[in-house]
mmCIF file of C-alpha atoms in Angstrom:
data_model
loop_
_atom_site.group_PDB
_atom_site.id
_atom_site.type_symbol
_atom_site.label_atom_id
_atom_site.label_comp_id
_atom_site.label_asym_id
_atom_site.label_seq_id
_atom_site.Cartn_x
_atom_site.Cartn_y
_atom_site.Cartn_z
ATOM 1 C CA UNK A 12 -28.751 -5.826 -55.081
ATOM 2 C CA UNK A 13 -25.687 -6.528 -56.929
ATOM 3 C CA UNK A 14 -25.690 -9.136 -59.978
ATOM 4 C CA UNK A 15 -23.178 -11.607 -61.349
ATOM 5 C CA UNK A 16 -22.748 -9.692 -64.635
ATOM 6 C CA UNK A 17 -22.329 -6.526 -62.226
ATOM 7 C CA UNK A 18 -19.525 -7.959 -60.514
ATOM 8 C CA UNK A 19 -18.339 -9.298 -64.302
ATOM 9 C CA UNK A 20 -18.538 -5.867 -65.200
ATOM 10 C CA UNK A 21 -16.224 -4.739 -62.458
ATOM 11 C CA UNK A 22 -14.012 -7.152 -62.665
ATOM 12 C CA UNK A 23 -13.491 -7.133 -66.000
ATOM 13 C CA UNK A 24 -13.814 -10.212 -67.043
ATOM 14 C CA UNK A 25 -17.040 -12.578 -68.397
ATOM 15 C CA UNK A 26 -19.942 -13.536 -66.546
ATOM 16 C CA UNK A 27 -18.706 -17.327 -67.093
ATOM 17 C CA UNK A 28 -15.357 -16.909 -65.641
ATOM 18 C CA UNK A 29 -17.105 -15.365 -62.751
ATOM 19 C CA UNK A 30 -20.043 -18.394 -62.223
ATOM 20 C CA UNK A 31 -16.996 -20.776 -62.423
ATOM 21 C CA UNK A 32 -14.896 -19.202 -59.480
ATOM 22 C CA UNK A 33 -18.527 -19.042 -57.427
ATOM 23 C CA UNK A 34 -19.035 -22.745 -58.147
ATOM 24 C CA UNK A 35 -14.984 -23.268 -56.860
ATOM 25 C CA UNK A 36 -13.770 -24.361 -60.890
ATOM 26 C CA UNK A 37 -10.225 -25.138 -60.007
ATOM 27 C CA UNK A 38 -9.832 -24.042 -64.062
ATOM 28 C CA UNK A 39 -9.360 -19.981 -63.250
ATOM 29 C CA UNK A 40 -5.975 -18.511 -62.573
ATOM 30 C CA UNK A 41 -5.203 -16.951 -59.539
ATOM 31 C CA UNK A 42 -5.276 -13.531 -60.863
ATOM 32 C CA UNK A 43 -8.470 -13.750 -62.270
ATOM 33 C CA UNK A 44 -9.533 -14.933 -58.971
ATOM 34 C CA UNK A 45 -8.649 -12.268 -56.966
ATOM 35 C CA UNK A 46 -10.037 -9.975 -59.015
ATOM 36 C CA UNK A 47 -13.574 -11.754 -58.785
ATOM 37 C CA UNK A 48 -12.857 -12.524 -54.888
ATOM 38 C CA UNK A 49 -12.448 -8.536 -54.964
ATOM 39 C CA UNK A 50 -15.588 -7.098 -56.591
ATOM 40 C CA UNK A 51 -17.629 -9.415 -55.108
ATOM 41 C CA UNK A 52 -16.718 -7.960 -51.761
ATOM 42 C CA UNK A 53 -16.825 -4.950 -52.476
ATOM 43 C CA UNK A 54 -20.000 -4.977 -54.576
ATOM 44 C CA UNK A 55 -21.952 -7.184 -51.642
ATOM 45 C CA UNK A 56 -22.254 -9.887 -54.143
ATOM 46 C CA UNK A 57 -23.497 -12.823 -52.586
ATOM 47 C CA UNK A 58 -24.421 -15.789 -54.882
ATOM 48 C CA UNK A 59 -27.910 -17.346 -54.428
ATOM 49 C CA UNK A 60 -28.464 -20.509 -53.790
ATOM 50 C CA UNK A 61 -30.662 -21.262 -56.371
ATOM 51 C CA UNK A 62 -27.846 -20.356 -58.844
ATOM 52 C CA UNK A 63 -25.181 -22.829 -57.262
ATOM 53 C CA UNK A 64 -28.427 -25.885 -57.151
ATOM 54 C CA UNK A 65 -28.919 -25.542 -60.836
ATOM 55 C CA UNK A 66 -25.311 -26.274 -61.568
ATOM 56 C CA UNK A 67 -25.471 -29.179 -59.362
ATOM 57 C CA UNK A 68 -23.303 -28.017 -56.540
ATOM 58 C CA UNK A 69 -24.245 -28.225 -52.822
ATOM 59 C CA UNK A 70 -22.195 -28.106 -49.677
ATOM 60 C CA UNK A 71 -23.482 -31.075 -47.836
ATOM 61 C CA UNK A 72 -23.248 -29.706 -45.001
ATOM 62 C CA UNK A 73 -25.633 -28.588 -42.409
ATOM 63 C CA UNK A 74 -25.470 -25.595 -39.191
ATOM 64 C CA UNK A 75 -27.204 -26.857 -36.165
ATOM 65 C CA UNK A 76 -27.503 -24.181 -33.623
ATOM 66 C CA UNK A 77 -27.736 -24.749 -29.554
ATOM 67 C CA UNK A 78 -27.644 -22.697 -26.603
ATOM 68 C CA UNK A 79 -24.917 -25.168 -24.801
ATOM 69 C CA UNK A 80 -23.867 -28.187 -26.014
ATOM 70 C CA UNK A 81 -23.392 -29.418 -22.372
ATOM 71 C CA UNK A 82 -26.881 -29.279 -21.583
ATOM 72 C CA UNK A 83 -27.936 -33.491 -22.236
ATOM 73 C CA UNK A 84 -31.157 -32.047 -23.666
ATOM 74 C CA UNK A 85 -29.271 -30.652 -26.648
ATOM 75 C CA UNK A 86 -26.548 -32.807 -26.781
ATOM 76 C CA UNK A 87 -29.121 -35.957 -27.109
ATOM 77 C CA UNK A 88 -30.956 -33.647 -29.739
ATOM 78 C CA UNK A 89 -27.831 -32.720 -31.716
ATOM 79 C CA UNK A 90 -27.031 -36.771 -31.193
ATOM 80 C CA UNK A 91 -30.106 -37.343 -33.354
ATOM 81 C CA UNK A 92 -30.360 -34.496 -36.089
ATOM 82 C CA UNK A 93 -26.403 -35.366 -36.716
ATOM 83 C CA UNK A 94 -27.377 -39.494 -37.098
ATOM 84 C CA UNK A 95 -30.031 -38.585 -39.709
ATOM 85 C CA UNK A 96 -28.252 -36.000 -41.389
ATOM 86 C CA UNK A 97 -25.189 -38.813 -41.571
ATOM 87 C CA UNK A 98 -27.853 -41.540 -42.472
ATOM 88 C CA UNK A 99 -29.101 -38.848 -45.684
ATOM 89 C CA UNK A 100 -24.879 -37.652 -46.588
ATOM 90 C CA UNK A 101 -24.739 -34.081 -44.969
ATOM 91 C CA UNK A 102 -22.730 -33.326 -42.242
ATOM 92 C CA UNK A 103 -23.247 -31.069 -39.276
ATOM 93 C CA UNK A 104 -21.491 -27.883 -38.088
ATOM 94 C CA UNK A 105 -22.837 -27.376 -34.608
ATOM 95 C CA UNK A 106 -23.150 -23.177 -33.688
ATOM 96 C CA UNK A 107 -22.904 -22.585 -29.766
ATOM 97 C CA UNK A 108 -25.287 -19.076 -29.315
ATOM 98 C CA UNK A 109 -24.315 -19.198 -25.389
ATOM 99 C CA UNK A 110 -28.085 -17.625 -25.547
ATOM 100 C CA UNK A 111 -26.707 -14.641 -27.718
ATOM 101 C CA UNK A 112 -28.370 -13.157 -30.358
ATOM 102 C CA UNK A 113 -24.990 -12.545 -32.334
ATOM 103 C CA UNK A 114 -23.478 -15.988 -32.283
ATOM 104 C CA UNK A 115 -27.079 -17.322 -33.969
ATOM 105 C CA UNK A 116 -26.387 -14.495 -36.710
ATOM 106 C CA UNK A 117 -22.806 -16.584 -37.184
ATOM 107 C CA UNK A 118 -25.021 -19.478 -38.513
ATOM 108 C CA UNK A 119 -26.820 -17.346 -40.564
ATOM 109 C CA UNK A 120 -24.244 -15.769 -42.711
ATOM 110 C CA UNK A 121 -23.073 -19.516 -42.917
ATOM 111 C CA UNK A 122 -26.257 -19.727 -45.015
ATOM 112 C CA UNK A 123 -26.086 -16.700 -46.625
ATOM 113 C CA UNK A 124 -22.246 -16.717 -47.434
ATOM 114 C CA UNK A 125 -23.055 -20.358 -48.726
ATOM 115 C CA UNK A 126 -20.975 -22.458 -46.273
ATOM 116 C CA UNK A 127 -24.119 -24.635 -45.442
ATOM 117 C CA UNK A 128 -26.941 -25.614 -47.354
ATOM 118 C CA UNK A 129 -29.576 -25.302 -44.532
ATOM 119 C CA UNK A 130 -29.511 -23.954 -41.092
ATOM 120 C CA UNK A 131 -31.519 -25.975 -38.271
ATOM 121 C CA UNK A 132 -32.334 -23.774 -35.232
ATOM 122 C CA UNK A 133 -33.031 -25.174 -31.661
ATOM 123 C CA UNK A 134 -33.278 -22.164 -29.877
ATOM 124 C CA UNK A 135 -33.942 -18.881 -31.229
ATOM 125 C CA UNK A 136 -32.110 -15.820 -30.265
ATOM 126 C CA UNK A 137 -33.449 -13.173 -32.426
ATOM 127 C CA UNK A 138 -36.735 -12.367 -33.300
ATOM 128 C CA UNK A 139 -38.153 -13.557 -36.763
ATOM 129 C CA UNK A 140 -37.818 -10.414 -38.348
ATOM 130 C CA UNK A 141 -33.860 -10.849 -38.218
ATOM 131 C CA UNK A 142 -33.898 -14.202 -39.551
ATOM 132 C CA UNK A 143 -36.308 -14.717 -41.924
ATOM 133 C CA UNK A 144 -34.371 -12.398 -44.711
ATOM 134 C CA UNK A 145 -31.740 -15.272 -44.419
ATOM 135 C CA UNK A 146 -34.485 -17.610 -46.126
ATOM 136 C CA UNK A 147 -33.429 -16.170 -49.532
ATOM 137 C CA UNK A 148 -29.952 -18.345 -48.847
ATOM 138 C CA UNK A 149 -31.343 -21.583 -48.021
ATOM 139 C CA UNK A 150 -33.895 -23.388 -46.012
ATOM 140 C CA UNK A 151 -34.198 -22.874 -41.974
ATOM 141 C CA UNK A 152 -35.779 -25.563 -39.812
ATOM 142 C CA UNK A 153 -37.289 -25.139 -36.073
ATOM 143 C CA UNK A 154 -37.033 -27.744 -33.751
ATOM 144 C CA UNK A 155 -37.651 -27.205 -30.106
ATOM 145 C CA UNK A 156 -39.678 -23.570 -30.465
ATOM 146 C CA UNK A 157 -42.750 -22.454 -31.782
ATOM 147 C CA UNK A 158 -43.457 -19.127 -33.465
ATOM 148 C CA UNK A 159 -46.752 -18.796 -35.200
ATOM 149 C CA UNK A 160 -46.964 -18.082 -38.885
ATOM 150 C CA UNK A 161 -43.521 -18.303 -40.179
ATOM 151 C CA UNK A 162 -43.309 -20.493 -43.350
ATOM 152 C CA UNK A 163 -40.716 -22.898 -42.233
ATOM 153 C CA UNK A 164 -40.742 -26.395 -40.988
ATOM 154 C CA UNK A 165 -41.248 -26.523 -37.249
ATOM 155 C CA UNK A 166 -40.936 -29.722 -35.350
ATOM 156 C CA UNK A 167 -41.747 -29.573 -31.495
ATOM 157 C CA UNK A 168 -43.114 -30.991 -28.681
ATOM 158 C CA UNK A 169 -46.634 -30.177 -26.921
ATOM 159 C CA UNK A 170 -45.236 -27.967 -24.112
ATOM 160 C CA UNK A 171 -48.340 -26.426 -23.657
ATOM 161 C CA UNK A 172 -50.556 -30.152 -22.951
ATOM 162 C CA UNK A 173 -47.575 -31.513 -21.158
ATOM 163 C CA UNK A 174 -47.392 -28.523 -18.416
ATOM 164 C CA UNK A 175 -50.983 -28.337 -18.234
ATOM 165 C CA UNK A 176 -50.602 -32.317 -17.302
ATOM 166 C CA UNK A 177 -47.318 -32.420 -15.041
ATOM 167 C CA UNK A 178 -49.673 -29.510 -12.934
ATOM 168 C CA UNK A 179 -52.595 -31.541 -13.041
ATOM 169 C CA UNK A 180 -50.353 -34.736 -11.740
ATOM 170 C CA UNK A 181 -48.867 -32.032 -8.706
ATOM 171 C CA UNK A 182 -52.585 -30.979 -7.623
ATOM 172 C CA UNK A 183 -54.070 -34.475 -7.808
ATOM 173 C CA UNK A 184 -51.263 -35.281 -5.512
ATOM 174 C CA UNK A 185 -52.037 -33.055 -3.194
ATOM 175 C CA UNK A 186 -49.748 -29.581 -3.897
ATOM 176 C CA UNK A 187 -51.201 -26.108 -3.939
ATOM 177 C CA UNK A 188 -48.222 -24.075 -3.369
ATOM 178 C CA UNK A 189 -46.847 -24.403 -6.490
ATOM 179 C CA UNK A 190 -43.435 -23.068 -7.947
ATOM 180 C CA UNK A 191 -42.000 -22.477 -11.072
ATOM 181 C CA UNK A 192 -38.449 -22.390 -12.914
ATOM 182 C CA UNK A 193 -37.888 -21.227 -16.170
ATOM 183 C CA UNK A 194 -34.948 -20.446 -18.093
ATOM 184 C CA UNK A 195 -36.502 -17.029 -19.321
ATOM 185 C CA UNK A 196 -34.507 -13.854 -18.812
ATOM 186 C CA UNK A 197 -37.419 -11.765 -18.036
ATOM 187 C CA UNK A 198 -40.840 -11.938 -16.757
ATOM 188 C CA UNK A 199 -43.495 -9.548 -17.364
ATOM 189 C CA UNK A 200 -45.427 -9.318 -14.160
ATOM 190 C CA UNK A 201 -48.629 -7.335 -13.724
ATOM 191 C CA UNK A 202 -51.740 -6.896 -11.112
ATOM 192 C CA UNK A 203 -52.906 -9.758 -12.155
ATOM 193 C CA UNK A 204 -50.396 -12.226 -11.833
ATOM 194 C CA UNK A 205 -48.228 -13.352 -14.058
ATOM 195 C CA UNK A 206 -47.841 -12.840 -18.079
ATOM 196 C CA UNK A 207 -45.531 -13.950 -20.916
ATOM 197 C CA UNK A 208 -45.669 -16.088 -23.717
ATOM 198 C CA UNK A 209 -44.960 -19.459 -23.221
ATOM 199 C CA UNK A 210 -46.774 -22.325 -23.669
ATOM 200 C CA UNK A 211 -45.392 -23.871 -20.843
ATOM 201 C CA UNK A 212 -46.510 -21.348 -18.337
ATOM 202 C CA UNK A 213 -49.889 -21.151 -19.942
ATOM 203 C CA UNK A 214 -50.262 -24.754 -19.591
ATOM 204 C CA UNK A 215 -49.052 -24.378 -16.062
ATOM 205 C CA UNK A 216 -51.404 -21.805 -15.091
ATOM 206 C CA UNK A 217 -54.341 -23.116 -16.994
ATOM 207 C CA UNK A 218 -54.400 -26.359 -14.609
ATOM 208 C CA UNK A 219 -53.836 -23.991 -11.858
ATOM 209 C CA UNK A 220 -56.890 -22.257 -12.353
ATOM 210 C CA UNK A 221 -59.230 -24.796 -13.751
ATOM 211 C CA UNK A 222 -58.447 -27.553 -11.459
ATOM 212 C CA UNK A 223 -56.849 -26.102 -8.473
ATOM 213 C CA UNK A 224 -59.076 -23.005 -8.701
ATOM 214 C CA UNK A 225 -55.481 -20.896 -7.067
ATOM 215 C CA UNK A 226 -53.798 -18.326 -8.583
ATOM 216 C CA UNK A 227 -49.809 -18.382 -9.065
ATOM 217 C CA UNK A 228 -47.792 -16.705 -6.346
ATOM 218 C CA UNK A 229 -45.370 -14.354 -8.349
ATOM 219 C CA UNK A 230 -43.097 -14.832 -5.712
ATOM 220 C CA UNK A 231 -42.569 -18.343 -6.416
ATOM 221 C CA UNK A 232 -41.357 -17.679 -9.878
ATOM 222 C CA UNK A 233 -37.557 -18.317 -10.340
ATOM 223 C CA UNK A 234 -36.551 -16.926 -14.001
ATOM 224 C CA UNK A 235 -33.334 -17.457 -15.475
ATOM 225 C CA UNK A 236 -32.408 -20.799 -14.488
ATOM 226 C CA UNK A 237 -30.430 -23.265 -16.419
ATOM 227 C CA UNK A 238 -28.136 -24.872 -14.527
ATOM 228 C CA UNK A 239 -27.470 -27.377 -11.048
ATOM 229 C CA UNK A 240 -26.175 -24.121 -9.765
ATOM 230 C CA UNK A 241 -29.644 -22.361 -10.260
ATOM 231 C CA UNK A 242 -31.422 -25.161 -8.861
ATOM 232 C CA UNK A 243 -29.259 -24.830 -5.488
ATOM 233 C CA UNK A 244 -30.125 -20.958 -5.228
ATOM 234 C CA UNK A 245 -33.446 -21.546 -5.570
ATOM 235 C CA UNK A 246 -33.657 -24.059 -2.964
ATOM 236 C CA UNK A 247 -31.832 -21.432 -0.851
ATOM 237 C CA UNK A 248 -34.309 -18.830 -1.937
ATOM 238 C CA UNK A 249 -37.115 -21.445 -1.048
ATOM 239 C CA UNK A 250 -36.065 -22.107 2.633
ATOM 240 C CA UNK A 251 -35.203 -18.341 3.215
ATOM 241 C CA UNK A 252 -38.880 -17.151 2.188
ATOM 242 C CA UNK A 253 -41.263 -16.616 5.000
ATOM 243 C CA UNK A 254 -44.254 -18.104 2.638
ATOM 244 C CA UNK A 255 -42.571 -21.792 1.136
ATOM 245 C CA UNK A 256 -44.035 -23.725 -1.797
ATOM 246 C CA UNK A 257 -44.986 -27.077 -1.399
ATOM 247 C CA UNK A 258 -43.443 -28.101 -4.766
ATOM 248 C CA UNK A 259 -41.807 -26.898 -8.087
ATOM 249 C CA UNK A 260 -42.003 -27.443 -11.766
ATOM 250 C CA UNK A 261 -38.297 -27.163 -12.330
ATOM 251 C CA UNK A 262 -37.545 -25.784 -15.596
ATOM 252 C CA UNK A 263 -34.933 -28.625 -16.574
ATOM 253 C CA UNK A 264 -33.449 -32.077 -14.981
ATOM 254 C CA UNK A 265 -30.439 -29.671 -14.526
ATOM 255 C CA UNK A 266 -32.407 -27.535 -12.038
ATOM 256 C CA UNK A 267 -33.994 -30.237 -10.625
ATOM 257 C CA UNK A 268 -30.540 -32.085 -9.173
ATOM 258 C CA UNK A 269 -29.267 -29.107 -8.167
ATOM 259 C CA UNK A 270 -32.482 -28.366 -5.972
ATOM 260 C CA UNK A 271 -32.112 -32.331 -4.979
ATOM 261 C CA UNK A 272 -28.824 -31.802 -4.066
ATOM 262 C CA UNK A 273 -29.130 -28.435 -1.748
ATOM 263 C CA UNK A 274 -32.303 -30.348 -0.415
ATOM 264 C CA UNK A 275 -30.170 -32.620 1.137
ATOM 265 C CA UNK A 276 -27.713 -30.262 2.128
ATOM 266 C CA UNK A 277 -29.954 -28.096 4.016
ATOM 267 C CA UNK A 278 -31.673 -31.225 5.538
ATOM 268 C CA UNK A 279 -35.261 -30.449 3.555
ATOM 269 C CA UNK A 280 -37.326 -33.739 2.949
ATOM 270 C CA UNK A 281 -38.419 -34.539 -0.356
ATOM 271 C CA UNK A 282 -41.151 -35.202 -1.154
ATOM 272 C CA UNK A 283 -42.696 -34.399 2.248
ATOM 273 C CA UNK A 284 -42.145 -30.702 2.683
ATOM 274 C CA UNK A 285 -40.822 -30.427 -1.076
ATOM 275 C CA UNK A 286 -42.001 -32.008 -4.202
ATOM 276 C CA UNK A 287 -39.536 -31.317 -7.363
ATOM 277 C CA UNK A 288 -40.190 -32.306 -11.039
ATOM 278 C CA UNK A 289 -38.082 -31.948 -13.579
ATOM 279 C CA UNK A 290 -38.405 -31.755 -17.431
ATOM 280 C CA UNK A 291 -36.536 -33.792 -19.830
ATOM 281 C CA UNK A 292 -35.765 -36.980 -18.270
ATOM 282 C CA UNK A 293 -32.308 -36.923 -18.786
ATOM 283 C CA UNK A 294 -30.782 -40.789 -18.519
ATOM 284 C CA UNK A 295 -28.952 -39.606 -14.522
ATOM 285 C CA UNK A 296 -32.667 -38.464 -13.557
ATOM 286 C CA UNK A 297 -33.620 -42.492 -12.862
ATOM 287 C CA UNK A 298 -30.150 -43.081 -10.920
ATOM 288 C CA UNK A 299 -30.375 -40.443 -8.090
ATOM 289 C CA UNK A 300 -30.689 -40.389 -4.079
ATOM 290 C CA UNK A 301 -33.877 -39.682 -4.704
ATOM 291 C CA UNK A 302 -35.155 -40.493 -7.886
ATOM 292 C CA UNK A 303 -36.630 -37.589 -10.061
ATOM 293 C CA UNK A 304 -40.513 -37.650 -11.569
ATOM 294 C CA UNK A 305 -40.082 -35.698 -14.537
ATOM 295 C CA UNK A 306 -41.713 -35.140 -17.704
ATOM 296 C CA UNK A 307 -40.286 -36.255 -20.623
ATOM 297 C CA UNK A 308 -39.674 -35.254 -23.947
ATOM 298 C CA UNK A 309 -39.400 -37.009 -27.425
ATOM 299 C CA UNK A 310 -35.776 -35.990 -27.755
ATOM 300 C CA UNK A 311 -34.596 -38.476 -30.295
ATOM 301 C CA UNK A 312 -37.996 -38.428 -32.107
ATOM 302 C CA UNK A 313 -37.926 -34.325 -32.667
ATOM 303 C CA UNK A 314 -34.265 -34.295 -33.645
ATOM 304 C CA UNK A 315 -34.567 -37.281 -36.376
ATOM 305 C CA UNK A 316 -37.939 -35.280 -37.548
ATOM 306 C CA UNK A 317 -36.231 -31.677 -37.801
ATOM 307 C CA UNK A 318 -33.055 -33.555 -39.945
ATOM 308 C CA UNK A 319 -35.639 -35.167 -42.406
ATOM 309 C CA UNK A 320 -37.966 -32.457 -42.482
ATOM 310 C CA UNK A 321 -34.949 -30.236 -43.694
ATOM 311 C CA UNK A 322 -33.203 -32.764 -46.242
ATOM 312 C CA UNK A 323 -36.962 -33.055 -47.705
ATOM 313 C CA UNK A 324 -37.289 -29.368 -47.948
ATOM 314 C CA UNK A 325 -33.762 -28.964 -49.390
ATOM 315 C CA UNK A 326 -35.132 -31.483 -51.942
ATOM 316 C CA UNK A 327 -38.645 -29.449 -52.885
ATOM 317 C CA UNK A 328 -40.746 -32.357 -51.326
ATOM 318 C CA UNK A 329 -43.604 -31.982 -49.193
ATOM 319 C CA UNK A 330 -43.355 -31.423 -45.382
ATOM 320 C CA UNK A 331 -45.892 -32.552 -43.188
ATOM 321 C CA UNK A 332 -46.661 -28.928 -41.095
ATOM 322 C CA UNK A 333 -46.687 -28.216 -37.975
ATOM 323 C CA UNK A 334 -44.919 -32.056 -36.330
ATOM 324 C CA UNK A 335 -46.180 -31.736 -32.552
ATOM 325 C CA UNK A 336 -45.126 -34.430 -30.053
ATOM 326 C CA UNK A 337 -46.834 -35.511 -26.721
ATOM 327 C CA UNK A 338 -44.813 -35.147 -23.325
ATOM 328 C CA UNK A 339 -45.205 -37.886 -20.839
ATOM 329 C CA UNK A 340 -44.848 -38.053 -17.429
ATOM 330 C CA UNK A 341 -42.222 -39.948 -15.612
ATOM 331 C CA UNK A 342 -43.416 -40.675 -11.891
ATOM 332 C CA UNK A 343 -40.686 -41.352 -9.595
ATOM 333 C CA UNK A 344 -39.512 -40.495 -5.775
ATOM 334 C CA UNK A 345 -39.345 -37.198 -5.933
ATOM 335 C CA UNK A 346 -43.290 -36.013 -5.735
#
């Protein structure tokens, strides 16, 4: 790995000229710039972090990645890591991945090409192994997703407890032909039902088995889903299948009104031949024809957690490790 007195060396000129365009000294003529700008790039040389904080010289300024910023469950998330960030004198860049491994990369090399001084992910693209060499720039806070193990902050709510409850809260009601909506791509299924990680499903699953003593019908599982839109096929899906659930764990509140919607479209009752609940509890889900039971989640709490967990790691302080938040139920028309 390249050096600062390597790209001196190149350059021609002294290691202090060169730490003085890194830290932006406006005292270095343009020449002399160039020729720094230059074998930097083509030496590699990227200046560590540490090297810029012991000169005193920070960006302020923080890269908050989402999948879409027109989801309200990231938008009210975003909402509250921006106030705290504002509250603490950083501001935000906000990274839309569209779900693609590439455009999370983009707020990466923010870190590493020192445009930000932290980068706080709230969906995760790529798998650890691609990010975690980016925690040699700067610090990298998870909020929203779990991976066991890694030696960053992670702030998030108890998806597992919460599914294994909003299942419990469908069988005491009465369901046993349960659905399920995620927004996973792909689903491993095998003889023996279903299997992939998520804490979610294993909650789901784990109340499906212990207290409704069924197993999950893999045909009930709806992958992919994200939008109203998806929530409409589904429902089309639902009525077209010879063997119909009796309700379904929608993966959002987005999913959920669009399966409200093409319910009453298609003239199915809900609750009584359909029970949907949503996640989130998004502030439209209390305002509908139908009102939507859905669970929800700490939104404002997580967000404010994941900005001060990062400002306190940017400042070398402790972090309490792992921050886990309860989901709560929301019981409304729609079950």
């Amino acid at each position: 790995m390249a050096t600062i007195s390597d790209v001196a060396r190149l350059a021609g000129l002294s290691v202090s000229t060169v730490s003085r365009v890194i830290n932006n000294n406006p005292h270095v003529i343009p020449k002399k710039r160039k020729l720094i700008e230059d074998a930097m790039q083509q030496l590699g040389y990227v200046p560590r972090p540490a090297a810029r904080q012991l000169r005193g010289s920070s960006t302020n300024t923080m890269a908050v990645t989402i999948p879409r910023i027109v989801n309200p469950f990231f938008s009210y998330l975003v909402d509250a890591i921006e106030r705290t960030l504002d509250e603490a004198g950083y501001t935000t860049i906000i990274v839309q991945t569209f779900s693609r491994p590439e455009e999370e990369l983009t707020a990466l090399k923010m870190l590493r090409n020192q445009q930000v001084d932290g980068v706080i992910l709230c969906s995760i693209e790529n798998p650890w192994s691609v990010i975690q060499p980016y925690l040699q720039y700067g610090r990298i806070v998870l909020v929203n997703e779990y991976l066991a193990d890694v030696p960053v902050p992670i702030i998030r709510a108890n998806q597992y407890q919460g599914f294994y409850n909003a299942t419990e809260f469908l069988l005491q009601h009465g369901y046993t032909k349960l659905a399920y909506a995620t927004g996973r791509k792909q689903v491993a299924l095998a003889e023996s039902g279903v299997n992939f990680d998520s804490d979610r499903f294993s909650g789901f699953q784990a109340a499906l088995n212990s207290i409704g003593k069924v197993r999950f019908n893999p045909h009930w599982l709806f992958t992919n889903a994200h939008t109203a839109t998806d929530g409409k096929l589904i429902l089309q899906k639902i009525i077209a299948s010879p063997d119909k659930p009796d309700a379904i764990l929608a993966g959002s509140d987005e999913v959920a009104l669009g399966l409200l919607e093409e319910a009453q479209a298609q003239g199915v009752q809900i609750p009584a031949q359909l029970a949907v609940l949503g996640v989130d509890d998004q502030p439209s889900s209390s305002f509908l024809k139908i009102p939507l039971t859905t669970i929800r989640q700490p939104v404002d709490q997580m967000g404010s957690a994941a900005a001060k967990a990062m400002v306190a790691a940017l400042q070398d302080q402790a972090v309490t490790l792992p921050q886990i938040f309860p989901l709560e139920i929301v019981k409304r028309a729609s079950v």
